C-alpha positions as a LaTeX table, in Angstrom:
\begin{tabular}{lrrr}
\hline
Residue & $x$ (\AA) & $y$ (\AA) & $z$ (\AA) \\
\hline
Gly1 & $-10.14$ & 15.79 & 13.23 \\
Lys2 & $-10.70$ & 13.34 & 10.49 \\
Arg3 & $-8.14$ & 13.47 & 7.72 \\
Arg4 & $-9.43$ & 13.69 & 4.20 \\
Leu5 & $-7.41$ & 12.31 & 1.37 \\
Pro6 & $-7.39$ & 14.15 & $-1.93$ \\
Leu7 & $-9.08$ & 12.37 & $-4.83$ \\
Leu8 & $-6.17$ & 11.76 & $-7.19$ \\
Val9 & $-7.83$ & 9.40 & $-9.61$ \\
Thr10 & $-11.20$ & 9.25 & $-11.35$ \\
Pro11 & $-13.87$ & 6.58 & $-10.60$ \\
Gly12 & $-13.23$ & 5.10 & $-14.07$ \\
Phe13 & $-9.56$ & 4.70 & $-13.27$ \\
Ile14 & $-10.34$ & 2.91 & $-10.01$ \\
Gln15 & $-12.92$ & 0.64 & $-11.70$ \\
Ser16 & $-10.51$ & $-0.31$ & $-14.47$ \\
Arg17 & $-8.04$ & $-1.63$ & $-11.85$ \\
Trp18 & $-10.73$ & $-3.10$ & $-9.56$ \\
Asp19 & $-11.99$ & $-5.31$ & $-12.41$ \\
Tyr20 & $-8.61$ & $-7.12$ & $-12.37$ \\
Arg21 & $-8.03$ & $-7.44$ & $-8.64$ \\
His22 & $-8.57$ & $-11.24$ & $-8.77$ \\
Leu23 & $-5.58$ & $-11.83$ & $-11.02$ \\
Pro24 & $-2.53$ & $-13.31$ & $-9.32$ \\
Asn25 & $-0.20$ & $-10.57$ & $-10.61$ \\
Ile26 & $-2.31$ & $-7.69$ & $-9.34$ \\
Tyr27 & $-1.98$ & $-6.25$ & $-5.82$ \\
Leu28 & $-4.08$ & $-3.26$ & $-4.92$ \\
Val29 & $-2.92$ & $-1.06$ & $-2.12$ \\
Tyr30 & $-4.89$ & 1.55 & $-0.26$ \\
Phe31 & $-3.14$ & 4.70 & 0.73 \\
Lys32 & $-5.18$ & 4.98 & 3.91 \\
Asn33 & $-3.82$ & 1.57 & 5.03 \\
Phe34 & $-0.32$ & 2.86 & 4.55 \\
Leu35 & $-1.07$ & 5.83 & 6.74 \\
Asn36 & $-2.75$ & 3.67 & 9.43 \\
Glu37 & $-0.35$ & 0.65 & 9.47 \\
Leu38 & 2.75 & 1.42 & 7.41 \\
Glu39 & 4.92 & $-1.45$ & 8.53 \\
Gly40 & 2.21 & $-4.05$ & 8.09 \\
Glu41 & 1.41 & $-2.83$ & 4.58 \\
Met42 & 5.08 & $-2.69$ & 3.63 \\
Arg43 & 5.41 & $-6.31$ & 4.82 \\
Lys44 & 2.38 & $-7.30$ & 2.64 \\
Val45 & 3.83 & $-5.66$ & $-0.43$ \\
Ala46 & 7.25 & $-7.21$ & 0.12 \\
Gly47 & 5.58 & $-10.63$ & 0.60 \\
Phe48 & 3.55 & $-10.22$ & $-2.59$ \\
Phe49 & 6.71 & $-9.53$ & $-4.59$ \\
Gly50 & 8.66 & $-12.27$ & $-2.86$ \\
Ile51 & 11.12 & $-9.82$ & $-1.34$ \\
Lys52 & 12.86 & $-11.20$ & 1.73 \\
Val53 & 13.70 & $-8.58$ & 4.38 \\
Asp54 & 15.84 & $-9.24$ & 7.44 \\
Glu55 & 13.74 & $-8.53$ & 10.57 \\
Ala56 & 16.43 & $-6.19$ & 11.89 \\
Gln57 & 16.01 & $-3.91$ & 8.80 \\
Trp58 & 12.26 & $-3.25$ & 9.17 \\
Pro59 & 12.48 & $-0.40$ & 11.64 \\
Ser60 & 14.95 & 1.49 & 9.42 \\
Leu61 & 12.96 & 0.87 & 6.29 \\
Val62 & 9.69 & 2.02 & 7.91 \\
Glu63 & 11.40 & 5.15 & 9.22 \\
Gln64 & 12.75 & 5.98 & 5.71 \\
Val65 & 9.33 & 5.87 & 4.05 \\
Thr66 & 7.26 & 7.41 & 6.82 \\
Phe67 & 4.69 & 9.79 & 5.34 \\
Ile68 & 4.45 & 12.10 & 8.43 \\
Arg69 & 7.56 & 13.16 & 10.34 \\
\hline
\end{tabular}
């Protein structure tokens, strides 16, 4: 079935961050994206922060932070 994510923040909290999404030092992440495409999202976050990761390390990193085992 369809997974439902718990609402952990209020609409006001979300709006307060959304208003600043255009700034160069703000990177919004969506939990659902991490569930659906963990490695791709991890790569995007690393890229945003300028973190260089050796290609050979990615499988191990993804395995270590997997949400569902």
